[in-house]
Coordinates of N, CA and C in Angstrom, one line a residue:
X1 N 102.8 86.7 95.2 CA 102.1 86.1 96.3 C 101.8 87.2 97.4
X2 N 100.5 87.0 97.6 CA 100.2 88.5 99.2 C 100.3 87.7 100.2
X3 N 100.8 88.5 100.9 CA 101.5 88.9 102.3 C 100.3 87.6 103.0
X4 N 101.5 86.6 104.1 CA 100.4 85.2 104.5 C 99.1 86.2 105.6
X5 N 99.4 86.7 106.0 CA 97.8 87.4 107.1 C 96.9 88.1 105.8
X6 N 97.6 88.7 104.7 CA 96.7 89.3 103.6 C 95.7 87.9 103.0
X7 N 96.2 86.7 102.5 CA 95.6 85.6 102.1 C 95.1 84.7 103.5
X8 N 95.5 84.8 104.5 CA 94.2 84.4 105.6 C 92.6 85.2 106.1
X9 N 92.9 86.0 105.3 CA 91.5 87.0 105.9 C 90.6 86.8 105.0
X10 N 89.1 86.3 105.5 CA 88.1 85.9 104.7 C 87.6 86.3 103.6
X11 N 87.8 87.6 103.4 CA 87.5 88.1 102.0 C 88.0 89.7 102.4
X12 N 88.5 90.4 101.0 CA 89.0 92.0 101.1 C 89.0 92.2 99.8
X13 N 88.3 93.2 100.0 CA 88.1 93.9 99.1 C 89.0 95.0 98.2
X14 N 89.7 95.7 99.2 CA 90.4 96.8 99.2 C 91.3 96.9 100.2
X15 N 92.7 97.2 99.4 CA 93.5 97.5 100.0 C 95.0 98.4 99.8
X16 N 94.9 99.4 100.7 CA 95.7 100.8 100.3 C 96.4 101.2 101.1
X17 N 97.9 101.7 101.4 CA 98.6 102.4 102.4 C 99.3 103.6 101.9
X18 N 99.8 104.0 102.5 CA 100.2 105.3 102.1 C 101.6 105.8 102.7
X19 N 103.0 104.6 102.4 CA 104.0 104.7 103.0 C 104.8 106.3 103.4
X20 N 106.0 106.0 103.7 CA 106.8 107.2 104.3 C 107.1 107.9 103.3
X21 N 108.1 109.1 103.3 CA 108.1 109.7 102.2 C 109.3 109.1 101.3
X22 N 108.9 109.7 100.3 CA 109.9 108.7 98.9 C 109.3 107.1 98.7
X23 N 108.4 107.0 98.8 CA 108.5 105.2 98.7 C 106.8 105.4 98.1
X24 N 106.8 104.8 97.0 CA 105.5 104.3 96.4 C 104.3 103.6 96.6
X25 N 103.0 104.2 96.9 CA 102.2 103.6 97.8 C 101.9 102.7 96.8
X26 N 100.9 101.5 97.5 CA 100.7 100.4 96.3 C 99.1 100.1 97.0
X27 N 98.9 99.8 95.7 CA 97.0 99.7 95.8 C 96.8 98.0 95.1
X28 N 96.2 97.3 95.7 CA 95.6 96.1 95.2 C 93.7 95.9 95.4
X29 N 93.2 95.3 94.4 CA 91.7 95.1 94.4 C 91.9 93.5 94.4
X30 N 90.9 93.0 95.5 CA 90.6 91.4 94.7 C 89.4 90.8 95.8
X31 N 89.5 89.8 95.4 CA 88.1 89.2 96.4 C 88.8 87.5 96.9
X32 N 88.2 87.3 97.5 CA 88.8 86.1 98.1 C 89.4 84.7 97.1
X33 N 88.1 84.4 96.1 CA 88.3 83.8 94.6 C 89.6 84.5 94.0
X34 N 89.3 85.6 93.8 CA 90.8 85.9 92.8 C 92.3 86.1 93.7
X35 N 92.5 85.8 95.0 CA 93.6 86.8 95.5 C 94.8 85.6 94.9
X36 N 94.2 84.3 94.2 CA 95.8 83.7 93.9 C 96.5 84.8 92.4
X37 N 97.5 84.3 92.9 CA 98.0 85.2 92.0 C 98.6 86.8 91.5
X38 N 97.7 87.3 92.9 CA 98.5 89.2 92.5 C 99.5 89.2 93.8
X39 N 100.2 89.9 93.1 CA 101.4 90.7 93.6 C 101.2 92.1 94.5
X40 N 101.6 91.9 95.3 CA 101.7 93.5 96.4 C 103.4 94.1 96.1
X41 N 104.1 94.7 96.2 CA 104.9 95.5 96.4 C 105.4 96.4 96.7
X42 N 106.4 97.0 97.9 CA 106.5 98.3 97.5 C 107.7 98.6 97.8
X43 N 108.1 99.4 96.8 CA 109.9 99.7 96.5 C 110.0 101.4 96.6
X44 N 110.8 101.3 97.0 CA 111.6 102.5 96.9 C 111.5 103.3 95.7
X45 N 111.0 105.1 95.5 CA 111.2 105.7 94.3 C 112.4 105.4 93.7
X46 N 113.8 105.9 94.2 CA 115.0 105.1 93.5 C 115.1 103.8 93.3
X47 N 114.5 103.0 93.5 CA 114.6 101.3 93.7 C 113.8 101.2 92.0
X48 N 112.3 101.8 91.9 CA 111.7 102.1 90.6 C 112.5 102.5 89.3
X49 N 112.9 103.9 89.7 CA 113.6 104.1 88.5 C 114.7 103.5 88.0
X50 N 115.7 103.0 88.9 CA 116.6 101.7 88.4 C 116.6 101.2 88.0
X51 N 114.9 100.3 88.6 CA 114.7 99.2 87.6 C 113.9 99.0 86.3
X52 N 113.4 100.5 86.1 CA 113.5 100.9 84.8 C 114.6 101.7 84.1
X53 N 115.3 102.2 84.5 CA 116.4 102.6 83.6 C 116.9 102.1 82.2

């Protein structure tokens, strides 16, 4: 589920940040019709590899 101000905004297209260091930036695409359903996240480089281990 995106972030509740991410799913109040009338339509977006694009959306990108570029966290601190060590931490995985995260990229989502969608349009107002599609935003049910995608996931944002962003974890920790160590938080990643863990949870693939």
């Amino acid at each position: 589920m995106l972030h509740p101000k991410l799913e109040s905004e009338h339509q977006w297209k694009f959306f990108s940040f570029h966290p601190r260091e060590s931490f995985i930036a995260a990229i989502a695409v969608a349009t107002e019709e599609s935003a049910e359903g995608i996931s944002l996240h962003l974890n920790s480089f160590d938080e990643v590899v863990a949870e693939h281990a």
